[in-house]
Amino acid sequence: MLEKINSADIIRTTVRTNPFIHNWLSIDFFSNPQKTEVYGKVEDGILSSYIMIFIGYEQPIVIIYNYSSDMLDYINLVRGKRTVIWVFGEYEELFREMSKTEQVVLRDNVILFARKVNFYPGGKKLMLEDESAFNDFKAKVHWFKNSNFLAFKRYGSFEGEKLVAAALRRGEPNYCNIGGVYTLREYRGKGHAKKVVSLITRECLEMNLVPFLSVHSKNEPAIRAYKAIGFEEFSHFKWIKLNGFTAFDEET
């Protein structure tokens, strides 16, 4: 039987055991407590397994660590919806169960982290004077549609006065998560993502933080760019996408 998790200490301690995997748990639990529910099993003060349901976007998000069949009752909350389930650990049984009633697509993702940086100049930390350019950018990108400019530290790359690539940085002590990396399609292949990600990476390393990110394992151009910056692979996890398009289909 899973218990509902309300303890901030349990969440923080769990995240510290492996922030590359558990950081999304921390971000949503603390940033959106009214829209986030966590159920799991606690052993020695940490979550040995859990399911997190976040309903803050247009589509809900489910994150599962160490799946067990008693999580299915909670997953029923998103049946029939367009969403994505992130699975860390065994996924085959869950995929079979969801396939019985939902349209499902399985996707592999890779987590990468950096201990050094090859810097590509030209990126910029976005300031208040860049908010208009960011608003023009996010109007073209579903991923950023509901993004609050002030919610996270944001970075970008420009051509002239036009913002053509962007990403954000967030995290806890000792690490930083680079997310939302996106380059407008007509500007890809020009190194804009390298400029943005290498700037964030350098900033993180200068603060003695370990930067990491995740990307579709078949997105070879993005992976090549990240490895050129200095990233290396850490591990893989699965996305089980339900019932068609989600915001997560748009990425570099």
mmCIF file of C-alpha atoms in Angstrom, residues 27-237:
data_model
loop_
_atom_site.group_PDB
_atom_site.id
_atom_site.type_symbol
_atom_site.label_atom_id
_atom_site.label_comp_id
_atom_site.label_asym_id
_atom_site.label_seq_id
_atom_site.Cartn_x
_atom_site.Cartn_y
_atom_site.Cartn_z
ATOM 1 C CA ILE A 27 10.754 20.924 -8.419
ATOM 2 C CA ASP A 28 7.064 20.101 -8.625
ATOM 3 C CA PHE A 29 6.577 19.216 -4.945
ATOM 4 C CA PHE A 30 7.920 22.567 -3.768
ATOM 5 C CA SER A 31 6.993 24.842 -6.685
ATOM 6 C CA ASN A 32 3.446 23.582 -7.287
ATOM 7 C CA PRO A 33 2.249 21.896 -4.082
ATOM 8 C CA GLN A 34 -1.429 22.495 -4.828
ATOM 9 C CA LYS A 35 -1.076 20.694 -8.174
ATOM 10 C CA THR A 36 1.261 17.875 -7.160
ATOM 11 C CA GLU A 37 0.502 14.620 -5.370
ATOM 12 C CA VAL A 38 3.135 12.058 -4.394
ATOM 13 C CA TYR A 39 2.455 8.501 -3.223
ATOM 14 C CA GLY A 40 5.168 6.039 -2.325
ATOM 15 C CA LYS A 41 6.955 3.673 -0.005
ATOM 16 C CA VAL A 42 9.380 5.055 2.580
ATOM 17 C CA GLU A 43 12.399 3.048 3.703
ATOM 18 C CA ASP A 44 15.124 4.472 5.965
ATOM 19 C CA GLY A 45 13.774 7.994 5.519
ATOM 20 C CA ILE A 46 13.736 8.026 1.713
ATOM 21 C CA LEU A 47 11.326 7.009 -1.020
ATOM 22 C CA SER A 48 12.255 3.553 -2.303
ATOM 23 C CA SER A 49 9.480 3.867 -4.897
ATOM 24 C CA TYR A 50 6.931 6.535 -5.748
ATOM 25 C CA ILE A 51 4.437 7.902 -8.221
ATOM 26 C CA MET A 52 4.090 11.644 -8.676
ATOM 27 C CA ILE A 53 1.092 13.158 -10.444
ATOM 28 C CA PHE A 54 1.448 16.779 -11.540
ATOM 29 C CA ILE A 55 -1.566 18.501 -13.074
ATOM 30 C CA GLY A 56 -0.084 21.956 -13.622
ATOM 31 C CA TYR A 57 0.173 21.916 -17.420
ATOM 32 C CA GLU A 58 -2.388 21.458 -20.181
ATOM 33 C CA GLN A 59 -1.652 17.741 -19.942
ATOM 34 C CA PRO A 60 -0.916 16.067 -16.601
ATOM 35 C CA ILE A 61 2.483 14.489 -16.024
ATOM 36 C CA VAL A 62 3.130 11.253 -14.161
ATOM 37 C CA ILE A 63 6.593 10.326 -12.895
ATOM 38 C CA ILE A 64 7.259 6.812 -11.620
ATOM 39 C CA TYR A 65 10.304 5.515 -9.796
ATOM 40 C CA ASN A 66 10.503 1.758 -9.266
ATOM 41 C CA TYR A 67 7.080 0.781 -10.631
ATOM 42 C CA SER A 68 4.792 -1.577 -8.735
ATOM 43 C CA SER A 69 1.320 -2.805 -9.726
ATOM 44 C CA ASP A 70 -0.369 -0.955 -6.839
ATOM 45 C CA MET A 71 0.393 2.277 -8.714
ATOM 46 C CA LEU A 72 -2.211 1.477 -11.379
ATOM 47 C CA ASP A 73 -5.080 2.883 -9.316
ATOM 48 C CA TYR A 74 -3.325 6.245 -9.254
ATOM 49 C CA ILE A 75 -2.498 6.104 -12.966
ATOM 50 C CA ASN A 76 -6.220 5.705 -13.654
ATOM 51 C CA LEU A 77 -6.454 9.443 -12.980
ATOM 52 C CA VAL A 78 -4.827 10.130 -16.351
ATOM 53 C CA ARG A 79 -6.454 7.406 -18.440
ATOM 54 C CA GLY A 80 -8.142 8.844 -21.497
ATOM 55 C CA LYS A 81 -5.977 11.979 -21.403
ATOM 56 C CA ARG A 82 -3.093 13.126 -23.556
ATOM 57 C CA THR A 83 -0.120 12.920 -21.276
ATOM 58 C CA VAL A 84 3.262 11.376 -20.686
ATOM 59 C CA ILE A 85 4.426 8.973 -17.979
ATOM 60 C CA TRP A 86 8.123 9.148 -17.081
ATOM 61 C CA VAL A 87 9.366 5.771 -15.850
ATOM 62 C CA PHE A 88 12.649 5.256 -14.023
ATOM 63 C CA GLY A 89 13.261 1.531 -13.725
ATOM 64 C CA GLU A 90 11.153 -1.395 -14.966
ATOM 65 C CA TYR A 91 8.483 -0.287 -17.433
ATOM 66 C CA GLU A 92 7.335 -3.365 -19.396
ATOM 67 C CA GLU A 93 4.390 -4.323 -17.159
ATOM 68 C CA LEU A 94 3.118 -0.743 -17.036
ATOM 69 C CA PHE A 95 3.442 -0.394 -20.808
ATOM 70 C CA ARG A 96 1.417 -3.590 -21.334
ATOM 71 C CA GLU A 97 -1.295 -2.425 -18.925
ATOM 72 C CA MET A 98 -1.639 1.005 -20.489
ATOM 73 C CA SER A 99 -1.700 -0.520 -23.986
ATOM 74 C CA LYS A 100 -4.919 -2.350 -23.117
ATOM 75 C CA THR A 101 -6.985 0.848 -23.012
ATOM 76 C CA GLU A 102 -4.830 3.721 -24.315
ATOM 77 C CA GLN A 103 -2.995 4.694 -27.482
ATOM 78 C CA VAL A 104 0.598 4.432 -26.319
ATOM 79 C CA VAL A 105 4.038 5.231 -27.710
ATOM 80 C CA LEU A 106 7.227 4.196 -25.928
ATOM 81 C CA ARG A 107 10.248 6.477 -26.124
ATOM 82 C CA ASP A 108 13.741 6.160 -24.688
ATOM 83 C CA ASN A 109 15.473 9.179 -23.160
ATOM 84 C CA VAL A 110 19.023 9.709 -21.996
ATOM 85 C CA ILE A 111 20.266 11.790 -19.042
ATOM 86 C CA LEU A 112 23.615 13.519 -19.548
ATOM 87 C CA PHE A 113 25.801 15.481 -17.139
ATOM 88 C CA ALA A 114 28.944 17.605 -17.420
ATOM 89 C CA ARG A 115 32.114 17.888 -15.343
ATOM 90 C CA LYS A 116 33.804 20.247 -17.791
ATOM 91 C CA VAL A 117 32.718 22.698 -20.472
ATOM 92 C CA ASN A 118 33.810 23.613 -23.971
ATOM 93 C CA PHE A 119 32.422 27.123 -24.235
ATOM 94 C CA TYR A 120 30.704 28.477 -27.356
ATOM 95 C CA PRO A 121 30.340 32.281 -27.077
ATOM 96 C CA GLY A 122 27.221 34.134 -28.131
ATOM 97 C CA GLY A 123 24.601 33.075 -25.608
ATOM 98 C CA LYS A 124 23.006 35.482 -23.162
ATOM 99 C CA LYS A 125 21.261 35.354 -19.809
ATOM 100 C CA LEU A 126 17.849 36.900 -20.476
ATOM 101 C CA MET A 127 17.058 40.071 -18.546
ATOM 102 C CA LEU A 128 13.854 42.060 -18.131
ATOM 103 C CA GLU A 129 14.616 44.010 -21.290
ATOM 104 C CA ASP A 130 14.469 40.685 -23.192
ATOM 105 C CA GLU A 131 10.969 39.795 -22.017
ATOM 106 C CA SER A 132 9.291 41.015 -25.204
ATOM 107 C CA ALA A 133 11.651 38.949 -27.371
ATOM 108 C CA PHE A 134 11.013 35.932 -25.142
ATOM 109 C CA ASN A 135 7.235 36.392 -25.448
ATOM 110 C CA ASP A 136 7.560 36.457 -29.254
ATOM 111 C CA PHE A 137 9.663 33.289 -29.066
ATOM 112 C CA LYS A 138 7.356 31.329 -26.788
ATOM 113 C CA ALA A 139 4.340 32.159 -28.965
ATOM 114 C CA LYS A 140 5.969 29.921 -31.595
ATOM 115 C CA VAL A 141 6.841 27.076 -29.208
ATOM 116 C CA HIS A 142 4.159 24.993 -27.514
ATOM 117 C CA TRP A 143 6.651 23.907 -24.863
ATOM 118 C CA PHE A 144 6.975 27.501 -23.604
ATOM 119 C CA LYS A 145 3.343 28.489 -24.124
ATOM 120 C CA ASN A 146 2.444 28.815 -20.440
ATOM 121 C CA SER A 147 5.928 29.746 -19.287
ATOM 122 C CA ASN A 148 6.326 32.605 -16.816
ATOM 123 C CA PHE A 149 9.348 34.708 -17.761
ATOM 124 C CA LEU A 150 10.321 35.239 -14.124
ATOM 125 C CA ALA A 151 9.753 31.661 -12.939
ATOM 126 C CA PHE A 152 13.251 30.353 -13.781
ATOM 127 C CA LYS A 153 16.622 31.674 -14.893
ATOM 128 C CA ARG A 154 16.393 31.875 -18.665
ATOM 129 C CA TYR A 155 19.032 32.035 -21.378
ATOM 130 C CA GLY A 156 18.924 32.577 -25.099
ATOM 131 C CA SER A 157 20.661 33.116 -28.402
ATOM 132 C CA PHE A 158 19.709 35.909 -30.793
ATOM 133 C CA GLU A 159 19.963 36.707 -34.470
ATOM 134 C CA GLY A 160 19.713 40.453 -34.549
ATOM 135 C CA GLU A 161 16.936 41.340 -32.128
ATOM 136 C CA LYS A 162 15.141 38.026 -32.599
ATOM 137 C CA LEU A 163 15.418 35.350 -29.936
ATOM 138 C CA VAL A 164 15.889 32.091 -31.850
ATOM 139 C CA ALA A 165 16.907 29.628 -29.112
ATOM 140 C CA ALA A 166 16.213 29.413 -25.395
ATOM 141 C CA ALA A 167 16.662 27.224 -22.334
ATOM 142 C CA LEU A 168 16.204 27.491 -18.580
ATOM 143 C CA ARG A 169 18.183 26.603 -15.478
ATOM 144 C CA ARG A 170 16.768 25.363 -12.202
ATOM 145 C CA GLY A 171 17.940 23.193 -9.367
ATOM 146 C CA GLU A 172 18.931 22.658 -5.771
ATOM 147 C CA PRO A 173 22.280 22.932 -3.982
ATOM 148 C CA ASN A 174 24.999 20.862 -5.702
ATOM 149 C CA TYR A 175 23.322 20.493 -9.096
ATOM 150 C CA CYS A 176 21.448 22.375 -11.796
ATOM 151 C CA ASN A 177 18.967 21.034 -14.317
ATOM 152 C CA ILE A 178 19.112 22.491 -17.823
ATOM 153 C CA GLY A 179 15.676 22.179 -19.388
ATOM 154 C CA GLY A 180 13.403 23.439 -22.120
ATOM 155 C CA VAL A 181 16.200 23.648 -24.694
ATOM 156 C CA TYR A 182 14.597 24.688 -27.968
ATOM 157 C CA THR A 183 15.773 26.258 -31.218
ATOM 158 C CA LEU A 184 13.315 27.564 -33.796
ATOM 159 C CA ARG A 185 13.370 25.140 -36.717
ATOM 160 C CA GLU A 186 14.539 27.608 -39.338
ATOM 161 C CA TYR A 187 17.573 28.491 -37.213
ATOM 162 C CA ARG A 188 18.771 24.988 -36.386
ATOM 163 C CA GLY A 189 22.197 23.760 -37.406
ATOM 164 C CA LYS A 190 23.813 27.131 -36.661
ATOM 165 C CA GLY A 191 25.117 26.385 -33.179
ATOM 166 C CA HIS A 192 22.528 28.348 -31.212
ATOM 167 C CA ALA A 193 21.819 25.512 -28.773
ATOM 168 C CA LYS A 194 25.549 25.119 -28.111
ATOM 169 C CA LYS A 195 25.811 28.806 -27.258
ATOM 170 C CA VAL A 196 22.903 28.658 -24.811
ATOM 171 C CA VAL A 197 23.708 25.334 -23.141
ATOM 172 C CA SER A 198 27.441 26.002 -22.853
ATOM 173 C CA LEU A 199 26.729 29.342 -21.166
ATOM 174 C CA ILE A 200 24.481 27.689 -18.578
ATOM 175 C CA THR A 201 26.965 24.868 -18.124
ATOM 176 C CA ARG A 202 29.861 27.249 -17.520
ATOM 177 C CA GLU A 203 27.806 29.250 -15.036
ATOM 178 C CA CYS A 204 26.840 26.099 -13.126
ATOM 179 C CA LEU A 205 30.383 24.754 -12.985
ATOM 180 C CA GLU A 206 31.718 28.109 -11.805
ATOM 181 C CA MET A 207 29.310 27.799 -8.854
ATOM 182 C CA ASN A 208 30.497 24.205 -8.211
ATOM 183 C CA LEU A 209 27.135 22.829 -9.377
ATOM 184 C CA VAL A 210 26.839 19.723 -11.547
ATOM 185 C CA PRO A 211 24.781 20.516 -14.670
ATOM 186 C CA PHE A 212 22.631 17.847 -16.297
ATOM 187 C CA LEU A 213 19.857 17.523 -18.872
ATOM 188 C CA SER A 214 17.777 14.899 -20.637
ATOM 189 C CA VAL A 215 16.964 14.376 -24.300
ATOM 190 C CA HIS A 216 15.324 11.839 -26.625
ATOM 191 C CA SER A 217 17.946 9.149 -27.221
ATOM 192 C CA LYS A 218 17.247 9.268 -30.978
ATOM 193 C CA ASN A 219 17.836 13.018 -31.146
ATOM 194 C CA GLU A 220 21.374 12.513 -32.402
ATOM 195 C CA PRO A 221 22.066 16.158 -33.423
ATOM 196 C CA ALA A 222 21.223 17.366 -29.908
ATOM 197 C CA ILE A 223 23.274 14.625 -28.250
ATOM 198 C CA ARG A 224 26.266 15.427 -30.474
ATOM 199 C CA ALA A 225 25.954 19.094 -29.522
ATOM 200 C CA TYR A 226 25.772 18.317 -25.808
ATOM 201 C CA LYS A 227 28.750 15.960 -25.973
ATOM 202 C CA ALA A 228 30.728 18.614 -27.862
ATOM 203 C CA ILE A 229 30.060 20.953 -24.938
ATOM 204 C CA GLY A 230 31.375 18.333 -22.513
ATOM 205 C CA PHE A 231 28.372 16.274 -21.443
ATOM 206 C CA GLU A 232 28.522 12.519 -20.948
ATOM 207 C CA GLU A 233 25.794 9.919 -20.563
ATOM 208 C CA PHE A 234 24.542 8.987 -17.114
ATOM 209 C CA SER A 235 21.499 6.736 -17.611
ATOM 210 C CA HIS A 236 18.300 6.142 -19.574
ATOM 211 C CA PHE A 237 14.605 6.314 -18.705
#
